[in-house]
Short mmCIF file of C-alpha atoms and ligand atoms in Angstrom, two decimals:
data_model
loop_
_atom_site.label_atom_id
_atom_site.label_comp_id
_atom_site.label_asym_id
_atom_site.label_seq_id
_atom_site.Cartn_x
_atom_site.Cartn_y
_atom_site.Cartn_z
CA MET A 1 -50.71 -175.98 145.59
CA LYS A 2 -47.43 -175.78 147.45
CA THR A 3 -46.69 -174.88 151.05
CA GLN A 4 -44.03 -175.37 153.72
CA VAL A 5 -46.08 -177.45 156.19
CA ALA A 6 -49.30 -179.28 155.22
CA ILE A 7 -51.36 -179.91 158.35
CA VAL A 8 -53.83 -182.80 158.27
CA GLY A 9 -56.67 -182.20 160.76
CA GLY A 10 -58.20 -179.02 162.15
CA GLY A 11 -58.75 -180.05 165.77
CA PRO A 12 -56.90 -178.20 168.52
CA ALA A 13 -53.51 -179.73 167.58
CA GLY A 14 -53.65 -178.78 163.89
CA LEU A 15 -55.10 -175.30 164.50
CA LEU A 16 -52.57 -174.46 167.21
CA LEU A 17 -49.67 -175.63 165.08
CA SER A 18 -50.95 -173.54 162.18
CA GLN A 19 -51.18 -170.44 164.37
CA LEU A 20 -47.68 -170.88 165.86
CA LEU A 21 -46.14 -171.54 162.44
CA HIS A 22 -47.82 -168.42 161.08
CA LEU A 23 -46.31 -166.33 163.90
CA SER A 24 -42.89 -167.72 162.94
CA GLY A 25 -43.42 -166.79 159.29
CA ILE A 26 -43.82 -170.42 158.16
CA GLU A 27 -46.42 -170.99 155.44
CA ASN A 28 -48.97 -173.71 156.12
CA ILE A 29 -52.38 -175.02 155.18
CA VAL A 30 -54.86 -176.98 157.32
CA LEU A 31 -57.04 -179.69 155.75
CA GLU A 32 -60.05 -180.68 157.86
CA ARG A 33 -62.50 -183.40 156.91
CA ARG A 34 -65.48 -181.94 158.79
CA SER A 35 -67.28 -178.59 158.76
CA ARG A 36 -66.31 -175.94 161.27
CA ASP A 37 -69.69 -176.25 163.01
CA TYR A 38 -69.16 -179.97 163.44
CA VAL A 39 -65.70 -179.49 164.95
CA LEU A 40 -67.09 -176.84 167.33
CA SER A 41 -69.95 -179.07 168.43
CA ARG A 42 -67.66 -181.73 169.87
CA ILE A 43 -67.63 -181.56 173.65
CA ARG A 44 -64.37 -182.62 175.22
CA ALA A 45 -62.52 -182.18 178.51
CA GLY A 46 -61.91 -178.87 180.17
CA VAL A 47 -58.82 -178.71 182.39
CA LEU A 48 -55.76 -176.83 181.13
CA GLU A 49 -52.28 -177.16 182.62
CA SER A 50 -50.44 -173.87 183.18
CA GLY A 51 -47.96 -174.91 180.46
CA THR A 52 -50.89 -175.21 178.04
CA VAL A 53 -52.13 -171.74 178.96
CA GLN A 54 -48.59 -170.43 178.42
CA VAL A 55 -48.45 -171.92 174.91
CA LEU A 56 -51.88 -170.41 174.12
CA ASN A 57 -50.46 -167.05 175.22
CA ASP A 58 -47.38 -167.56 173.05
CA ALA A 59 -49.76 -168.25 170.16
CA ASP A 60 -51.62 -164.97 170.85
CA VAL A 61 -54.84 -166.81 171.66
CA GLY A 62 -54.70 -166.55 175.46
CA GLY A 63 -56.97 -163.50 175.87
CA ARG A 64 -60.28 -165.20 176.53
CA VAL A 65 -58.87 -168.04 178.60
CA ALA A 66 -57.24 -165.40 180.86
CA ARG A 67 -60.59 -163.61 181.24
CA GLU A 68 -63.02 -166.50 181.38
CA GLY A 69 -60.95 -169.52 182.50
CA GLN A 70 -61.34 -170.42 186.17
CA PRO A 71 -58.16 -171.05 188.18
CA HIS A 72 -58.57 -174.14 190.40
CA GLU A 73 -56.29 -174.60 193.39
CA GLY A 74 -57.33 -178.13 194.21
CA VAL A 75 -59.34 -181.19 193.25
CA GLU A 76 -61.16 -183.66 195.44
CA LEU A 77 -61.15 -187.45 195.55
CA SER A 78 -64.17 -189.15 197.06
CA TRP A 79 -63.49 -192.77 197.95
CA HIS A 80 -66.62 -194.61 199.04
CA ASP A 81 -67.30 -192.76 202.35
CA GLU A 82 -63.97 -190.94 202.59
CA ARG A 83 -62.91 -187.66 201.04
CA LEU A 84 -59.49 -186.29 200.27
CA ARG A 85 -58.62 -182.90 198.85
CA ILE A 86 -55.50 -182.64 196.73
CA ASP A 87 -54.31 -179.10 197.36
CA LEU A 88 -52.57 -178.53 194.02
CA GLU A 89 -51.50 -175.01 194.89
CA ALA A 90 -49.98 -175.84 198.30
CA LEU A 91 -48.28 -178.99 196.97
CA THR A 92 -46.86 -177.56 193.74
CA GLY A 93 -47.28 -173.78 193.81
CA GLU A 94 -49.40 -174.06 190.66
CA THR A 95 -53.04 -174.20 189.68
CA VAL A 96 -54.96 -175.59 186.69
CA THR A 97 -57.45 -173.64 184.58
CA VAL A 98 -60.98 -174.87 183.91
CA TYR A 99 -61.80 -173.88 180.31
CA GLY A 100 -63.45 -176.09 177.70
CA GLN A 101 -61.47 -177.59 174.86
CA THR A 102 -64.28 -176.48 172.54
CA GLU A 103 -63.57 -172.89 173.60
CA VAL A 104 -59.85 -173.34 172.88
CA THR A 105 -60.79 -174.54 169.39
CA ARG A 106 -63.13 -171.56 168.93
CA ASP A 107 -60.37 -169.12 169.97
CA LEU A 108 -58.01 -170.74 167.45
CA TYR A 109 -60.59 -170.43 164.64
CA ASP A 110 -61.15 -166.76 165.54
CA ALA A 111 -57.41 -166.10 165.39
CA GLY A 112 -57.25 -167.97 162.07
CA ASP A 113 -60.07 -165.80 160.67
CA ALA A 114 -58.31 -162.64 161.82
CA ARG A 115 -55.14 -163.52 159.91
CA GLY A 116 -56.88 -165.05 156.89
CA ALA A 117 -55.47 -168.52 157.61
CA GLU A 118 -55.78 -171.21 154.98
CA ILE A 119 -58.06 -173.73 156.69
CA VAL A 120 -59.92 -175.91 154.19
CA HIS A 121 -63.03 -177.57 155.62
CA GLU A 122 -64.79 -180.64 154.26
CA ALA A 123 -61.45 -181.64 152.81
CA ALA A 124 -60.90 -185.35 153.51
CA VAL A 125 -57.29 -186.42 153.21
CA LYS A 126 -57.06 -189.72 151.33
CA ARG A 127 -53.31 -190.29 151.04
CA ILE A 128 -50.02 -188.86 152.20
CA GLU A 129 -47.27 -189.59 149.66
CA ASP A 130 -43.49 -189.45 149.29
CA ILE A 131 -42.60 -188.80 152.92
CA GLU A 132 -39.51 -191.00 152.82
CA GLY A 133 -37.15 -188.38 151.36
CA ILE A 134 -36.23 -190.24 148.19
CA GLU A 135 -34.12 -187.98 145.93
CA GLY A 136 -36.28 -185.98 143.54
CA SER A 137 -39.60 -186.67 145.30
CA THR A 138 -41.69 -184.08 147.18
CA PRO A 139 -44.02 -185.00 150.06
CA SER A 140 -47.65 -184.40 149.20
CA VAL A 141 -51.13 -184.76 150.63
CA VAL A 142 -54.04 -185.83 148.45
CA TYR A 143 -57.50 -184.77 149.60
CA GLU A 144 -61.03 -184.89 148.32
CA LYS A 145 -63.34 -181.90 148.36
CA ASN A 146 -66.70 -181.58 146.60
CA GLY A 147 -66.07 -184.86 144.82
CA ALA A 148 -62.76 -183.76 143.26
CA GLU A 149 -59.21 -184.76 144.20
CA HIS A 150 -56.66 -182.10 145.03
CA ARG A 151 -52.98 -182.28 145.89
CA VAL A 152 -50.88 -180.11 148.21
CA GLU A 153 -47.08 -180.40 147.97
CA ALA A 154 -45.15 -179.52 151.10
CA ASP A 155 -41.72 -179.65 152.68
CA PHE A 156 -43.27 -181.43 155.66
CA VAL A 157 -46.58 -182.98 156.66
CA ALA A 158 -48.01 -182.69 160.19
CA GLY A 159 -50.46 -185.50 161.01
CA CYS A 160 -52.87 -183.85 163.49
CA ASP A 161 -55.81 -185.95 162.34
CA GLY A 162 -56.83 -187.62 165.60
CA PHE A 163 -57.05 -191.30 166.45
CA HIS A 164 -59.04 -192.33 163.35
CA GLY A 165 -57.13 -190.25 160.80
CA PRO A 166 -54.96 -191.67 158.01
CA ALA A 167 -51.59 -190.09 158.93
CA ARG A 168 -50.42 -192.72 161.41
CA GLN A 169 -51.14 -195.53 158.93
CA THR A 170 -48.75 -193.88 156.46
CA ILE A 171 -45.85 -195.01 158.65
CA PRO A 172 -44.94 -198.48 157.32
CA ASP A 173 -45.86 -201.48 159.49
CA SER A 174 -42.19 -202.47 159.61
CA VAL A 175 -41.38 -199.21 161.42
CA ARG A 176 -44.52 -198.49 163.44
CA ARG A 177 -45.11 -199.93 166.90
CA GLU A 178 -48.43 -199.48 168.64
CA PHE A 179 -49.12 -199.98 172.35
CA GLU A 180 -52.70 -200.21 173.48
CA ARG A 181 -54.97 -200.91 176.39
CA VAL A 182 -58.73 -200.82 175.95
CA TYR A 183 -60.69 -200.54 179.19
CA PRO A 184 -63.89 -202.53 179.71
CA PHE A 185 -65.92 -199.37 180.34
CA GLY A 186 -66.66 -195.91 179.03
CA TRP A 187 -67.73 -192.55 180.41
CA LEU A 188 -71.25 -191.32 179.89
CA GLY A 189 -71.08 -187.50 179.97
CA LEU A 190 -73.75 -184.87 180.49
CA LEU A 191 -73.33 -181.13 179.94
CA SER A 192 -76.01 -178.97 181.56
CA ARG A 193 -76.97 -175.39 182.14
CA THR A 194 -76.79 -175.73 185.92
CA PRO A 195 -74.38 -174.31 188.51
CA PRO A 196 -71.57 -176.74 189.42
CA ALA A 197 -72.39 -179.18 192.22
CA ALA A 198 -69.23 -178.21 194.09
CA PRO A 199 -66.61 -175.49 193.71
CA GLU A 200 -63.85 -177.96 192.79
CA LEU A 201 -63.78 -181.10 190.62
CA ILE A 202 -64.74 -184.29 192.45
CA TYR A 203 -63.37 -187.63 191.24
CA ALA A 204 -65.61 -190.18 192.95
CA THR A 205 -65.04 -193.90 193.43
CA HIS A 206 -68.10 -195.93 194.33
CA GLU A 207 -69.05 -199.60 194.17
CA ARG A 208 -71.54 -198.74 191.40
CA GLY A 209 -68.66 -197.25 189.43
CA PHE A 210 -66.67 -194.07 189.01
CA ALA A 211 -68.24 -190.61 188.66
CA LEU A 212 -66.84 -187.14 188.03
CA CYS A 213 -68.29 -183.73 188.83
CA SER A 214 -66.74 -181.04 186.67
CA MET A 215 -67.76 -177.70 185.22
CA ARG A 216 -67.22 -175.18 182.46
CA SER A 217 -68.31 -171.97 184.23
CA ASP A 218 -70.48 -170.75 187.12
CA SER A 219 -73.57 -171.72 185.16
CA ILE A 220 -72.48 -174.77 183.11
CA SER A 221 -71.66 -178.17 184.64
CA ARG A 222 -70.12 -181.30 183.18
CA TYR A 223 -70.68 -184.69 184.80
CA TYR A 224 -69.67 -188.25 183.98
CA VAL A 225 -70.56 -191.73 185.18
CA GLN A 226 -68.66 -194.90 184.37
CA VAL A 227 -70.76 -197.28 182.24
CA PRO A 228 -70.02 -200.64 180.60
CA ALA A 229 -68.22 -200.27 177.24
CA SER A 230 -71.28 -201.68 175.47
CA GLU A 231 -73.66 -199.04 176.88
CA LYS A 232 -75.99 -197.31 174.41
CA ILE A 233 -76.79 -193.62 174.81
CA GLU A 234 -80.43 -194.32 173.79
CA ASP A 235 -80.85 -196.23 177.05
CA TRP A 236 -80.09 -193.14 179.11
CA SER A 237 -82.50 -190.33 179.90
CA ALA A 238 -81.27 -187.26 181.76
CA ASP A 239 -83.32 -188.38 184.77
CA ARG A 240 -81.66 -191.77 184.81
CA PHE A 241 -78.25 -190.05 184.58
CA TRP A 242 -78.92 -187.70 187.50
CA GLU A 243 -80.17 -190.55 189.64
CA GLU A 244 -77.10 -192.65 188.95
CA LEU A 245 -74.73 -189.73 189.52
CA ARG A 246 -76.38 -188.90 192.86
CA ARG A 247 -75.79 -192.41 194.14
CA ARG A 248 -72.05 -192.27 193.42
CA ILE A 249 -71.03 -188.85 194.76
CA PRO A 250 -70.81 -187.62 198.39
CA ALA A 251 -74.28 -187.35 199.95
CA ASP A 252 -74.04 -183.66 200.84
CA VAL A 253 -73.10 -182.81 197.25
CA ALA A 254 -75.86 -185.02 195.87
CA ASP A 255 -78.41 -183.39 198.18
CA THR A 256 -77.70 -179.84 197.06
CA MET A 257 -76.87 -180.50 193.39
CA VAL A 258 -79.07 -178.55 190.95
CA THR A 259 -80.37 -180.74 188.13
CA ASP A 260 -83.33 -178.85 186.72
CA GLY A 261 -81.46 -176.95 184.00
CA GLU A 262 -81.29 -177.52 180.25
CA VAL A 263 -79.31 -180.59 179.19
CA LEU A 264 -76.95 -179.40 176.44
CA GLU A 265 -75.28 -182.68 175.48
CA MET A 266 -75.04 -186.35 176.44
CA SER A 267 -72.60 -188.82 174.93
CA VAL A 268 -70.62 -191.98 175.72
CA ALA A 269 -66.85 -192.11 175.21
CA PRO A 270 -64.85 -195.34 175.38
CA LEU A 271 -61.66 -195.37 177.46
CA ARG A 272 -58.37 -196.25 175.86
CA SER A 273 -54.64 -195.90 176.36
CA PHE A 274 -52.67 -195.86 173.10
CA VAL A 275 -49.21 -194.81 171.91
CA CYS A 276 -47.67 -194.99 168.44
CA GLU A 277 -43.89 -195.04 168.10
CA PRO A 278 -42.14 -193.28 166.45
CA MET A 279 -43.97 -189.98 166.10
CA ARG A 280 -41.91 -189.06 163.04
CA HIS A 281 -41.22 -190.91 159.84
CA GLY A 282 -39.29 -189.08 157.12
CA SER A 283 -41.13 -185.85 156.43
CA LEU A 284 -44.24 -186.85 158.40
CA PHE A 285 -44.68 -185.74 162.02
CA LEU A 286 -47.58 -186.88 164.22
CA ALA A 287 -49.06 -184.73 167.00
CA GLY A 288 -51.98 -185.11 169.41
CA ASP A 289 -54.54 -187.92 169.25
CA ALA A 290 -53.06 -189.12 165.94
CA ALA A 291 -50.14 -190.46 168.00
CA HIS A 292 -51.60 -191.18 171.41
CA ILE A 293 -54.78 -191.50 173.44
CA VAL A 294 -55.15 -191.33 177.20
CA PRO A 295 -58.22 -192.21 179.24
CA PRO A 296 -59.81 -188.90 180.36
CA THR A 297 -59.25 -189.53 184.08
CA GLY A 298 -56.24 -187.21 184.33
CA ALA A 299 -57.58 -184.68 181.76
CA LYS A 300 -54.33 -185.01 179.80
CA GLY A 301 -55.58 -185.42 176.19
CA LEU A 302 -55.60 -181.80 175.08
CA ASN A 303 -52.62 -180.90 177.25
CA LEU A 304 -50.51 -183.58 175.56
CA ALA A 305 -51.59 -182.40 172.12
CA VAL A 306 -50.42 -178.92 173.10
CA SER A 307 -47.02 -180.09 174.36
CA ASP A 308 -46.47 -182.07 171.12
CA VAL A 309 -47.31 -178.97 169.11
CA TYR A 310 -44.99 -176.86 171.26
CA TYR A 311 -42.05 -179.20 170.47
CA LEU A 312 -43.01 -179.53 166.82
CA HIS A 313 -43.37 -175.80 166.24
CA ARG A 314 -39.99 -175.20 167.86
CA ALA A 315 -38.42 -177.85 165.62
CA PHE A 316 -39.91 -176.30 162.44
CA ASP A 317 -38.84 -172.82 163.56
CA LEU A 318 -35.26 -174.05 164.10
CA PHE A 319 -35.28 -175.65 160.66
CA PHE A 320 -36.87 -172.92 158.57
CA ASN A 321 -35.56 -169.85 160.40
CA HIS A 322 -32.17 -171.06 161.67
CA GLY A 323 -31.23 -173.84 159.24
CA LYS A 324 -30.93 -176.53 161.94
CA SER A 325 -32.53 -179.94 161.73
CA ASP A 326 -31.74 -181.26 165.23
CA GLY A 327 -35.18 -180.20 166.53
CA LEU A 328 -36.86 -182.29 163.84
CA ASP A 329 -34.51 -185.20 164.50
CA GLY A 330 -35.19 -185.10 168.24
CA TYR A 331 -38.94 -184.48 168.00
CA SER A 332 -40.19 -188.05 168.36
CA ASP A 333 -38.03 -188.93 171.38
CA GLN A 334 -38.73 -185.64 173.09
CA ALA A 335 -42.50 -185.80 172.61
CA LEU A 336 -42.71 -189.50 173.53
CA SER A 337 -40.82 -189.00 176.76
CA ARG A 338 -43.55 -186.65 177.99
CA VAL A 339 -46.33 -188.74 176.41
CA TRP A 340 -45.34 -191.92 178.27
CA LYS A 341 -45.33 -190.13 181.63
CA ALA A 342 -48.83 -188.80 180.98
CA GLU A 343 -49.87 -192.30 179.88
CA ARG A 344 -48.52 -193.68 183.15
CA PHE A 345 -50.37 -191.07 185.20
CA SER A 346 -53.69 -191.47 183.35
CA TRP A 347 -53.48 -195.25 183.58
CA THR A 348 -52.64 -195.17 187.31
CA LEU A 349 -55.48 -192.81 188.13
CA THR A 350 -57.92 -194.80 185.98
CA SER A 351 -56.86 -198.06 187.62
CA MET A 352 -57.22 -196.64 191.12
CA LEU A 353 -60.61 -194.96 190.72
CA HIS A 354 -62.76 -197.23 188.52
CA ASP A 355 -64.70 -200.40 189.09
CA PHE A 356 -63.04 -203.08 186.95
CA PRO A 357 -65.40 -206.02 186.35
CA HIS A 358 -62.53 -208.52 186.32
CA TYR A 359 -60.79 -207.26 189.47
CA GLU A 360 -60.34 -209.85 192.15
CA PRO A 361 -60.18 -209.07 195.88
CA PHE A 362 -56.41 -208.61 195.58
CA GLU A 363 -56.72 -205.80 193.04
CA LYS A 364 -59.47 -204.16 195.08
CA ARG A 365 -57.17 -204.12 198.11
CA MET A 366 -54.47 -202.55 195.93
CA GLN A 367 -56.88 -199.75 195.01
CA LYS A 368 -57.69 -199.22 198.67
CA ALA A 369 -54.00 -199.24 199.65
CA GLU A 370 -53.30 -196.66 196.97
CA PHE A 371 -56.00 -194.38 198.34
CA ASP A 372 -54.85 -194.89 201.97
CA TYR A 373 -51.30 -194.06 200.95
CA LEU A 374 -52.47 -190.81 199.36
CA THR A 375 -54.46 -189.99 202.50
CA ARG A 376 -51.49 -190.48 204.79
CA SER A 377 -48.56 -189.27 202.73
CA GLU A 378 -48.02 -185.71 201.61
CA THR A 379 -45.25 -187.02 199.35
CA ALA A 380 -47.77 -189.26 197.60
CA ARG A 381 -50.20 -186.38 197.21
CA ARG A 382 -47.44 -184.20 195.84
CA GLY A 383 -46.67 -186.87 193.25
CA LEU A 384 -50.28 -186.90 192.13
CA ALA A 385 -50.45 -183.09 192.14
CA GLU A 386 -47.22 -182.71 190.17
CA ASN A 387 -48.63 -184.87 187.40
CA TYR A 388 -52.09 -183.33 187.53
CA ILE A 389 -50.84 -179.77 187.08
CA GLY A 390 -48.63 -181.06 184.25
CA LEU A 391 -44.99 -182.12 184.03
CA PRO A 392 -42.63 -179.48 182.64
CA PHE A 393 -42.20 -179.30 178.86
N1 LIG B 1 -58.71 -185.60 156.56
C1 LIG B 1 -58.80 -184.40 157.17
N2 LIG B 1 -59.06 -184.28 158.50
C2 LIG B 1 -59.22 -185.39 159.22
C3 LIG B 1 -59.13 -186.69 158.63
C4 LIG B 1 -58.86 -186.76 157.24
N3 LIG B 1 -58.79 -187.93 156.60
N4 LIG B 1 -59.34 -187.60 159.60
C5 LIG B 1 -59.57 -186.93 160.73
N5 LIG B 1 -59.50 -185.60 160.52
C6 LIG B 1 -59.75 -184.51 161.47
C7 LIG B 1 -60.95 -184.77 162.39
O1 LIG B 1 -62.17 -184.44 161.76
C8 LIG B 1 -60.63 -183.87 163.57
O2 LIG B 1 -61.25 -182.60 163.47
O3 LIG B 1 -58.67 -184.37 162.36
C9 LIG B 1 -59.12 -183.69 163.52
C10 LIG B 1 -58.44 -184.27 164.74
O4 LIG B 1 -58.85 -183.53 165.85
P1 LIG B 1 -58.98 -184.17 167.31
O5 LIG B 1 -59.59 -185.50 167.22
O6 LIG B 1 -59.63 -183.14 168.16
O7 LIG B 1 -57.47 -184.40 167.77
P2 LIG B 1 -56.31 -183.37 168.23
O8 LIG B 1 -56.38 -182.11 167.46
O9 LIG B 1 -55.08 -184.18 168.29
O10 LIG B 1 -56.76 -182.94 169.68
C11 LIG B 1 -56.49 -183.71 170.80
O11 LIG B 1 -58.80 -183.74 171.27
O12 LIG B 1 -59.74 -185.85 171.06
C12 LIG B 1 -59.37 -184.85 171.94
O13 LIG B 1 -58.92 -185.88 174.00
C13 LIG B 1 -58.36 -185.37 172.85
O14 LIG B 1 -58.21 -183.44 174.05
C14 LIG B 1 -57.55 -184.18 173.07
C15 LIG B 1 -57.55 -183.42 171.82
C1 LIG B 2 -64.29 -182.31 181.92
O1 LIG B 2 -64.59 -181.26 182.52
O2 LIG B 2 -64.86 -182.62 180.87
C2 LIG B 2 -63.24 -183.17 182.50
C3 LIG B 2 -62.54 -182.74 183.61
C4 LIG B 2 -61.57 -183.55 184.18
C5 LIG B 2 -61.29 -184.78 183.60
C6 LIG B 2 -61.96 -185.19 182.48
C7 LIG B 2 -62.94 -184.39 181.91
O3 LIG B 2 -60.35 -185.57 184.18
#
């Protein structure tokens, strides 16, 4: 098989890139290790920046998010006994859209079906070869399906294979630099068929640990509580979750929160900050979680994957349709510049809102000072809001 761009990974990054390339007349194939049902069963975050929604529109997959996504004008911070609303709309003129990442993925699959996209499931990529542009060699991707090995030759390879995929490792150790921070806690999440506890998201800091009240729609809620990194999901019943959540969120919200609906999912996710530099090596380009991870506190994971794909699609379009390679040459620096700012924001918010077991009184006072500053300074709130709604592409 031969194509212009071989895409490793059929998560939101790979599927969106495939769709945008198709609209630009660039041939591509997506290789995804899992089944479609498996990919669509993964529950992830649910806050889209307006730039993300714009790219989904550009990709002709914005119909359902426009109809079903909920615009949110603000988010709330609850700090022990104090509360602070961040009025995103008043501070920035923009809103965010609450719409599940799983739904974005579903919309991309539907669009792929409609155009007869080449998306190969249960195709595990084993190796990515000849990306270094040596005369006479062609980049290729070797994958295994139904016990047999197959090879796709391509002009370029897009590594959209998430944090555990093989693409990043293809960049030689002598070139690759990785930056990482692993946090000593995770988030235990619960998705339920219950109306949201409050109309806006609540990020809650409490001495028992952080909690988040979020939602997917008027009838589906998503909640999280901070747990130690070693926590096992088997140790948590729904009842234990609700009880713990109630203790950490504002009393009036806890008192009226509906908890007697069906529990749709519970899982624990570790928290990590991670960046790989560069995001391009020869003919290989990384996008999304393959290149970087943020802790979920700022809801930036999917949004960053989308901005990478936006830059990468533009670079491929310039190359294939206009004969210019400067987009490809600038891709890594351009993507990383936005990535690092989102890393900074996610790290800052995580550091301010969570209970860190090793924090000494000094660090705790720093967290308090940070919250007080936000309470008293509109400039500080605007800084938070500007990052939360998403920095410009
Ligand atoms: N061969 C083929 N596919 C692979 C391989 C492989 N060897 N390894 C991993 N994959 C697939 C995974 O099965 C997964 O479906 O790559 C896909 C990567 O998808 P995601 O992990 O969803 O990553 P990405 O598309 O970059 O989306 C980023 O997802 O993880 C969240 O918080 C993150 O919201 C962010 C978004
Ligand atoms: C979610 O709804 O799953 C969600 C929302 C906001 C976050 C993280 C996750 O910061």
